[in-house]
Structures are given as C-alpha cells and as structure tokens.
GROMACS .gro file of C-alpha atoms in nm:
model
  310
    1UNK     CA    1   4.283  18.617   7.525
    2UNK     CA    2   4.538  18.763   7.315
    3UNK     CA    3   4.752  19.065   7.503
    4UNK     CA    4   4.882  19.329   7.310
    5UNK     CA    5   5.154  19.525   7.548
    6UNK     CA    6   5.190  19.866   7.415
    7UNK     CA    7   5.561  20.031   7.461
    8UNK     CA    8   5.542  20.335   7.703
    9UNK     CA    9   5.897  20.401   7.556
   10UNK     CA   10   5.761  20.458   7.195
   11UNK     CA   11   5.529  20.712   7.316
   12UNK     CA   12   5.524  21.054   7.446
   13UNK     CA   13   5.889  21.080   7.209
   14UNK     CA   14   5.979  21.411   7.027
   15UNK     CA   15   5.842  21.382   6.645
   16UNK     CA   16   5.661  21.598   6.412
   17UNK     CA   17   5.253  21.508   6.416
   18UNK     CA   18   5.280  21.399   6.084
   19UNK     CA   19   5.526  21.150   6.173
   20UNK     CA   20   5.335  21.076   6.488
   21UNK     CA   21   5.013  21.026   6.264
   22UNK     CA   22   5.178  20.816   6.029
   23UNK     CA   23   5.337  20.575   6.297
   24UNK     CA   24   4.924  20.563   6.468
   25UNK     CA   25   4.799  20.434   6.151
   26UNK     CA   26   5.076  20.149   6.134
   27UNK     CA   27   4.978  20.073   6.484
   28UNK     CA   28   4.578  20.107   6.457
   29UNK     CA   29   4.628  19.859   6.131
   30UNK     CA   30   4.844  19.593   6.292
   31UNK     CA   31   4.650  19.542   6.636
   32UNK     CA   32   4.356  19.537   6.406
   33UNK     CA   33   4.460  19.229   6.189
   34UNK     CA   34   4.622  19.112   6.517
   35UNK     CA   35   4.246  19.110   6.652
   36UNK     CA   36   4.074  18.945   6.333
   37UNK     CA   37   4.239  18.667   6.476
   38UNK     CA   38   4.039  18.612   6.796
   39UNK     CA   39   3.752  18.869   6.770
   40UNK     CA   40   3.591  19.012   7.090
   41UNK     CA   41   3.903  18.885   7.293
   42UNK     CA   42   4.234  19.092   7.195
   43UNK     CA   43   4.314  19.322   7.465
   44UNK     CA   44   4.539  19.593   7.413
   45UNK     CA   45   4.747  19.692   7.735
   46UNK     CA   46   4.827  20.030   7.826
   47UNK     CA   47   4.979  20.195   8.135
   48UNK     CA   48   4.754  20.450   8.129
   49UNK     CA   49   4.371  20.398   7.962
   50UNK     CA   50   4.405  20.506   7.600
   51UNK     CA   51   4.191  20.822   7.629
   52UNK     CA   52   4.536  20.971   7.834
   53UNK     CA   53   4.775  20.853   7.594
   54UNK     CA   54   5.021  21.077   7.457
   55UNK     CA   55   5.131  20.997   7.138
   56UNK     CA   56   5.448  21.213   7.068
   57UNK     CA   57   5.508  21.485   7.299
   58UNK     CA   58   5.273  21.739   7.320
   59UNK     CA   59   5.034  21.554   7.132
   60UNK     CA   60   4.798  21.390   7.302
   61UNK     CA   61   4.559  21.115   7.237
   62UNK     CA   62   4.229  21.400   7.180
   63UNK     CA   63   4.445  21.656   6.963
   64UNK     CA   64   4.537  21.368   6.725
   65UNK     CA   65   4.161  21.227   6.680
   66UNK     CA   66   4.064  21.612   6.618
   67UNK     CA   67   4.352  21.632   6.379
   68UNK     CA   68   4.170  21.490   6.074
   69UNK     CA   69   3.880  21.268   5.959
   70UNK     CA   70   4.128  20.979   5.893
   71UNK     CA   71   4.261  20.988   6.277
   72UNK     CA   72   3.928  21.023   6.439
   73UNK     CA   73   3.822  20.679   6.228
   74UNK     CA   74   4.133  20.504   6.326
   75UNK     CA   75   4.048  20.660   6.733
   76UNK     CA   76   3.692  20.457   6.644
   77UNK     CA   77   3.852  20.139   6.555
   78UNK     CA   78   4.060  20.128   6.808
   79UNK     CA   79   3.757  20.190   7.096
   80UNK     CA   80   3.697  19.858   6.903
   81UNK     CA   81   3.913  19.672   7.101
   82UNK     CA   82   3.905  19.630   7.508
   83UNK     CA   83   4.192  19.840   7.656
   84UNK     CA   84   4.332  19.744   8.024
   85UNK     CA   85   4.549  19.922   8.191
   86UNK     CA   86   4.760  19.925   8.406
   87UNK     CA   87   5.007  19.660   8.277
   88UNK     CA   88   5.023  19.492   8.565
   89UNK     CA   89   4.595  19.444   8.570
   90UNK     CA   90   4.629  19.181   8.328
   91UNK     CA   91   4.909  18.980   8.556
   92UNK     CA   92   4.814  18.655   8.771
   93UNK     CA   93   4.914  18.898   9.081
   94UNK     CA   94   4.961  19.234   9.079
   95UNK     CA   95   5.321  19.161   9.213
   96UNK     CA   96   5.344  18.833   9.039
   97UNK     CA   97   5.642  18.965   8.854
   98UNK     CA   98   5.821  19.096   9.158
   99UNK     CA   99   6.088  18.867   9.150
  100UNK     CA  100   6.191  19.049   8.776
  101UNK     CA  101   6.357  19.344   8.606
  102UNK     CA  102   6.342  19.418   8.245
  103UNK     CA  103   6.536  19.686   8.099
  104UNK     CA  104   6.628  19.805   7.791
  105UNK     CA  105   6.873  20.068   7.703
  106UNK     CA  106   6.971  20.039   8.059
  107UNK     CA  107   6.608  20.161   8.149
  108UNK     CA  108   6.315  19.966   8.262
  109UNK     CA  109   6.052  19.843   8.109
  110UNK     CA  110   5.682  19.813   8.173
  111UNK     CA  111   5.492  19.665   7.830
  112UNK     CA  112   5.835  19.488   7.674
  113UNK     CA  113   5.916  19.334   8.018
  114UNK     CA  114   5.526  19.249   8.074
  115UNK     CA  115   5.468  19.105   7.731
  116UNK     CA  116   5.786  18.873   7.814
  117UNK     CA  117   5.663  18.777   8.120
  118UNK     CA  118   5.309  18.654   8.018
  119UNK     CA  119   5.408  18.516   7.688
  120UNK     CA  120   5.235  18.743   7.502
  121UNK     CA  121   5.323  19.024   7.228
  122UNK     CA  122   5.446  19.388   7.275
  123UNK     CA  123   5.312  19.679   7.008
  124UNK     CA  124   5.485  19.997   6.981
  125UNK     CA  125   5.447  20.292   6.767
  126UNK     CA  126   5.690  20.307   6.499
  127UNK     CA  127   5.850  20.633   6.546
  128UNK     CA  128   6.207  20.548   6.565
  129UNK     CA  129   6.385  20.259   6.472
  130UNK     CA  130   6.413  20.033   6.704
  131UNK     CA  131   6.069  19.998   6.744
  132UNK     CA  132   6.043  19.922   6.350
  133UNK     CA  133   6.111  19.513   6.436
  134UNK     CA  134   5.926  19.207   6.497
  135UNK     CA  135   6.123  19.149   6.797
  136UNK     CA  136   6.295  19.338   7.071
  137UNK     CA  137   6.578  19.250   7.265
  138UNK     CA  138   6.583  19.341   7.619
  139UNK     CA  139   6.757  19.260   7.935
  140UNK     CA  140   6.594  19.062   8.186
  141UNK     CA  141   6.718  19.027   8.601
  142UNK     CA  142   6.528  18.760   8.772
  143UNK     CA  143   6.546  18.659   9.192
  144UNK     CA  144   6.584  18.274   9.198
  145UNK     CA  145   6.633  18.063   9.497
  146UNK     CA  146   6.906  17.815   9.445
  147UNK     CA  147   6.904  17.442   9.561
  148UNK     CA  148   7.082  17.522   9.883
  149UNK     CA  149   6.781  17.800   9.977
  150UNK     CA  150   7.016  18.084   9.874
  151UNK     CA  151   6.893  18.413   9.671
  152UNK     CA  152   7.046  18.519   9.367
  153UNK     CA  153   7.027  18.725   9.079
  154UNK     CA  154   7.030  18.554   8.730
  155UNK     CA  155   7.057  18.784   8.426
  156UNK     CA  156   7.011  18.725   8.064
  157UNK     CA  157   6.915  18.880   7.722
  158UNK     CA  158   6.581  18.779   7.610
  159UNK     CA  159   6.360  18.805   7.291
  160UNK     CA  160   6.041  18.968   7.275
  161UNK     CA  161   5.789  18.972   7.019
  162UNK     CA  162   5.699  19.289   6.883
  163UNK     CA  163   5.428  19.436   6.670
  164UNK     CA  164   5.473  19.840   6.526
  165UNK     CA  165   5.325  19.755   6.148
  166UNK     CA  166   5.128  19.495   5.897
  167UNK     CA  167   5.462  19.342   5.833
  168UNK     CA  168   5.556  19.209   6.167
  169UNK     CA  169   5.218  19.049   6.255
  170UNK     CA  170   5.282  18.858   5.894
  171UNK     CA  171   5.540  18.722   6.064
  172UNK     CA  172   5.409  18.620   6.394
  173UNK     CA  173   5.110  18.524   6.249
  174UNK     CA  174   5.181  18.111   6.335
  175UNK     CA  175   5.225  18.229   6.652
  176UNK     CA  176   4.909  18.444   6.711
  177UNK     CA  177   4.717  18.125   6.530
  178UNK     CA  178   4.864  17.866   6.745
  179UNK     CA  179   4.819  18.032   7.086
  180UNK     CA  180   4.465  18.097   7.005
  181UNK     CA  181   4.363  17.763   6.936
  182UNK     CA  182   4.557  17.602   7.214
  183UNK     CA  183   4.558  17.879   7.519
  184UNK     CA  184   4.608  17.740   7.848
  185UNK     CA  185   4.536  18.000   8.136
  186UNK     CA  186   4.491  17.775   8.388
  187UNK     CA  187   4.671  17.460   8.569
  188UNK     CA  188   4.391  17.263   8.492
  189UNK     CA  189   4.342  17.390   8.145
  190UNK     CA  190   4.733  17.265   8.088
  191UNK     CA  191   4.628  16.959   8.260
  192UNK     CA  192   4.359  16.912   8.011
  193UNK     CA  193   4.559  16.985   7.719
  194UNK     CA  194   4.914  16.834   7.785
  195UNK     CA  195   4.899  16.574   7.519
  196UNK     CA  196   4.814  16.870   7.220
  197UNK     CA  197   5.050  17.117   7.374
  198UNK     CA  198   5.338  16.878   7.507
  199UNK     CA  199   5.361  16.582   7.282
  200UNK     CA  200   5.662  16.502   7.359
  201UNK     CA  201   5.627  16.491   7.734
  202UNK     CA  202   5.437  16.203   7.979
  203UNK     CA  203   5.315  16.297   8.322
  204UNK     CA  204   5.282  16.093   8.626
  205UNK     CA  205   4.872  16.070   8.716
  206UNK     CA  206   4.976  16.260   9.049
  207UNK     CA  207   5.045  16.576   8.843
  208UNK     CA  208   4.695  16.593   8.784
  209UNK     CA  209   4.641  16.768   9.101
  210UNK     CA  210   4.929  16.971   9.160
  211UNK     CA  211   4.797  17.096   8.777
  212UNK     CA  212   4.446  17.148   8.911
  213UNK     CA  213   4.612  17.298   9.259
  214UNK     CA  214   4.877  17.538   9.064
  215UNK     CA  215   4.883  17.878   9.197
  216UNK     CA  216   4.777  18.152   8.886
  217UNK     CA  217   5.074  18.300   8.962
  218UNK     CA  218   5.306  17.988   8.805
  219UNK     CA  219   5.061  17.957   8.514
  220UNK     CA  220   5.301  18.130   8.256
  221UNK     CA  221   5.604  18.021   8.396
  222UNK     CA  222   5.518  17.604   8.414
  223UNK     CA  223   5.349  17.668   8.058
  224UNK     CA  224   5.671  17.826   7.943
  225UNK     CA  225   5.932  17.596   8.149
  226UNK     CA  226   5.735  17.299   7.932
  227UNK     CA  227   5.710  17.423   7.625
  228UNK     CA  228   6.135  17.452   7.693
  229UNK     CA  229   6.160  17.070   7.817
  230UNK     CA  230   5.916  16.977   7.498
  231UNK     CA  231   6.155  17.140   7.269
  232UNK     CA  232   6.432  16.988   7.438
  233UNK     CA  233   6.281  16.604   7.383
  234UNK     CA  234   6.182  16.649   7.048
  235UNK     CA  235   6.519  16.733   6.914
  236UNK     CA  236   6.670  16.414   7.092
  237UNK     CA  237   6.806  16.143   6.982
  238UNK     CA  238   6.856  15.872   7.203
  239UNK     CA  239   7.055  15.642   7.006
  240UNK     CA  240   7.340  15.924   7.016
  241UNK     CA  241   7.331  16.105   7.387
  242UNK     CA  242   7.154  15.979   7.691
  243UNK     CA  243   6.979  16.286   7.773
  244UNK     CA  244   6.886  16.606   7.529
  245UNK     CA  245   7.010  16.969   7.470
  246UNK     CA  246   6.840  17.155   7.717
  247UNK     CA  247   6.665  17.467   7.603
  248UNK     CA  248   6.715  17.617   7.991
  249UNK     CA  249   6.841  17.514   8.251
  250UNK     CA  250   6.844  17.186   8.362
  251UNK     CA  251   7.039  17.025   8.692
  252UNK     CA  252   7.030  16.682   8.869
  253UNK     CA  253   6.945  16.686   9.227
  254UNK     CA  254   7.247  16.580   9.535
  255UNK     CA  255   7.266  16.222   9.576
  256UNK     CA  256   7.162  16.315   9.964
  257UNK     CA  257   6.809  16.433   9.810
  258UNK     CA  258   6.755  16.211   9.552
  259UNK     CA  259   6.588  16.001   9.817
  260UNK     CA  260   6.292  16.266   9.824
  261UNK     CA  261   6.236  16.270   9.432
  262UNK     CA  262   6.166  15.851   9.422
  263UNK     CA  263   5.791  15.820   9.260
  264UNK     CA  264   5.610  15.521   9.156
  265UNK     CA  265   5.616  15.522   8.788
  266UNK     CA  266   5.346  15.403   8.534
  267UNK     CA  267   5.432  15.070   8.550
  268UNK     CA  268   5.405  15.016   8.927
  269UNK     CA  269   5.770  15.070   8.964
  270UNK     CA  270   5.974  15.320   9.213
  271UNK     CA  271   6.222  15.527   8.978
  272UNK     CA  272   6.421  15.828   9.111
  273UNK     CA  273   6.336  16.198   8.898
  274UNK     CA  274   6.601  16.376   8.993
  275UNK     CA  275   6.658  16.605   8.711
  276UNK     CA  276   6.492  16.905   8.731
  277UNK     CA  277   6.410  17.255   8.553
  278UNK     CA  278   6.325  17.598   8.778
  279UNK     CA  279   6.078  17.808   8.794
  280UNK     CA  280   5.948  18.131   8.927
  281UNK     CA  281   5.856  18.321   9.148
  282UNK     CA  282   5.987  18.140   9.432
  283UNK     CA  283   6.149  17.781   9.447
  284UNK     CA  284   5.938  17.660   9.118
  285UNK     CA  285   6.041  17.268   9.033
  286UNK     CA  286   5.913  17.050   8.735
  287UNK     CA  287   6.087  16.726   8.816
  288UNK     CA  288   6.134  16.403   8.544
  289UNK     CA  289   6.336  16.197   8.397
  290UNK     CA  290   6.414  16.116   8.051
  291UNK     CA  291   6.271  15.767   7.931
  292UNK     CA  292   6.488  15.662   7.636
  293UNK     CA  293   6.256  15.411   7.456
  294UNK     CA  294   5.979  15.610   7.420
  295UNK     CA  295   6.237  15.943   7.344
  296UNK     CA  296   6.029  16.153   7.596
  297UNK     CA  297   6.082  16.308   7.899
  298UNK     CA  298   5.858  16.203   8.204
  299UNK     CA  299   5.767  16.470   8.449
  300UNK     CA  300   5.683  16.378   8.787
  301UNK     CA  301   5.633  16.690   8.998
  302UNK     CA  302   5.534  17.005   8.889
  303UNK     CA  303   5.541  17.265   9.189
  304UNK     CA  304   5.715  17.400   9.508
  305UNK     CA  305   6.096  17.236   9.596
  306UNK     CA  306   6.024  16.890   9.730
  307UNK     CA  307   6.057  16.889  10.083
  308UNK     CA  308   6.169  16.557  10.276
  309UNK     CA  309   5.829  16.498  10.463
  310UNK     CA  310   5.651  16.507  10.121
   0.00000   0.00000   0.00000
C-alpha cells in the first residue's frame, strides 16, 4: 500500500493559525489526490495517531477542527484515510532500520529518514520553506559490514520524495502510478514479478528460493539494490565498455573467493559471479555477472555473504 510519512519537523513549529490552517488544507488536498490513486490502501504515517497531532505550536489537532466549518470537513476527510503510527509500525522489523541514521539540519529524522528507507513518500505541512518541495535532501549514516567482516560507517546525501501541496504529487504522480501497479512486498512477490519490474536483469532458477526464503527485513533493500543494477544495464552499451556505470556500488570479489561464487549457469555451464552489489542490514549480497550479448546483467545470488561451505 502506498505510505505517506508525515514530517514531525513540519509540525508543532511557531506560526500564526491562519498560516497553520492554510498549510492543513495543502496537506489534507495532496494526501487526498495521493489516495485517489489506490483507494482503501494509502496509509498516512504519523509518530503519534493523528487525534494528538499538533499542528503549529499550541495548536493542536482538536482546536484546529473546532476552528471553522472548513477545518472540521478537511479533519473528516482525513479520518478517510488509515493512519499508523508509530513510524516504525509500518517497518519489516521494528528495528529493521537499526543499522541507519537520517538527519537533516544536523538533526534526526523519523518520517524523512523512514520514507527513504521503505521507498515510499514523505508529506509535510507547508509552513516554512523547505518543506514547500517535491523532494528533500537529507543525510543518511548507514552500518555496513565490509568484505573482510569489518564494521563501518558509510555516509551520503540522499533524495527523498516529498509531498506538502497539489503541485508536488503532479509531479510524482508516474511514480505513485507505477508503484501501485507493480508493488512487490514480498521476496516471492519480486520473484513473481522480476521480468515486469527488472527487464533488464536474468536470474539463475536457484534465486527462486532464496526470493521465496528472503527475510521481510531485506524486502526494500534487494527491491531497491535491483532497481539500481536494472538502471545500470539498461544504460549499457556493450559494444563501448565491458561492464556498465554503476548506479551504487559495485566491487569484484578476491581472486581467493572467487572460488565460492562459481554457479552453473543456464546453459549447463560453471561461470564465476564475482561482482557484487551490498545490501543491508547486515552482510546483504546480490551476486552476477554481466552477459554482454544479451546486454543484461545475470544475478546469481541474492542473500547473506557467501560462505565457503555453501
């Protein structure tokens, strides 16, 4: 279903009410055509249920719906919609995100950082500016554990999408479209999909299980990691480089385990997939190689780091 992360930061702020009541009626409109989309399943995410929200400070959620007519139909419309909360309730895991940090500003982030995580969109209200975008920048710290079994922290600027008026969901309306006609929330639903979502990929037949097998907590993270290496082949020409321009990153195993990443191909034959893509939490590994004449990549092991007795 569609998750709609609202922005703890863009509430509970120091405005005016009629500033706060303006930037509720952007919101209540946008998560509304967001949810026209995929009736009865948009979700909208809160850290605390709705009914507790404070809009602006000193303004809570029941003085604004007794404010006027207007706000106490947009209050209705918005009971429209099923409201979870907390953030994490919607996650895989409670702690599936454990392994991450997401701040912005230099402070963290529930909603922006969640709605990164899961793939999914964040909604603020629009009371100051940089909530009045289609797309949030935020820093993002994430615990990886490196070929050699060591921990370290990895840190990058990420993108998020972001919803605060009618405007912005114009814009990520493809988007919103797309994911609701293809959703994958499962291994197996991937599994079942892969030629419609991936078409530039080919999997080995003993994916299958390791698809059907793949803890709910790497759901988001293989989906994502794919969607990267799918990118990646399509833009590749292999008449001009023998590999393509990875969209993340991408490294080649030691030559002393390359041994341990030999599969039998589709043909019969034993071929080495040493290149491989991370994943997390934990030591995530989507293994392939690239297969020039068809201009696709060919993944052969989607899961935990290969061990030598498997």
């Amino acid at each position: 279903m569609p998750l709609l992360f609202l922005n703890e930061k863009s509430c509970g702020v120091t405005c005016d009410p009629d500033r706060a009541d303006a930037a509720m009626a952007d919101l209540v409109d946008a998560v509304r055509a967001v949810a026209k989309e995929d009736p009865g399943e948009t979700s909208l995410v809160s850290e605390v249920a709705l009914k507790s929200l404070e809009i602006a400070e000193g303004y809570p959620v029941g003085k604004w719906i007794g404010a006027s007519p207007k706000n106490h139909v947009r209050w209705q419309r918005l009971l429209g919609l099923r409201n979870r909360s907390p953030v994490r309730s919607v996650f895989p895991e409670p702690d599936a995100d454990g392994h991450l940090d997401y701040r912005h500003g230099g402070e963290e982030v529930q909603a922006l950082g969640a709605a990164h995580f899961m793939d999914a969109v964040a909604v603020s209200l629009p009371v100051s500016r940089e909530w009045q975008t289609s797309e949030v920048s935020i820093e993002r710290s994430e615990l990886v554990e490196l070929d050699d079994g060591s921990l370290e922290f990895e840190h990058e600027t990420v993108d998020v999408r972001h919803i605060s008026a009618l405007p912005h969901v114009e814009e990520h309306l493809g988007w919103i479209r797309a994911w609701s006609l293809a959703r994958a929330v499962t291994g197996r639903q991937i599994w079942e999909r892969r030629a419609d979502l991936y078409p530039s990929l080919q999997f080995l037949p003993r994916t299958e299980a390791q698809f059907s097998n793949l803890d709910a907590r790497w759901v988001v993270p293989v989906r994502r990691c794919l969607e990267r290496l799918d990118a990646a082949a399509a833009a590749w020409d292999p008449a001009t480089a023998h590999e393509p321009e990875w969209r993340s990153k991408v490294t080649p195993e030691g030559e002393t385990r390359k041994r341990v990443c030999r599969f039998e191909d589709l043909d019969g034959q034993w071929e080495t997939f040493h290149l491989h893509a991370r994943f997390t939490p934990g030591a995530g590994r989507i293994h392939f190689r690239p297969v020039g004449e068809d201009s696709k990549l060919r993944i052969a092991h989607v899961g935990g780091k290969i061990r030598p007795d498997l």
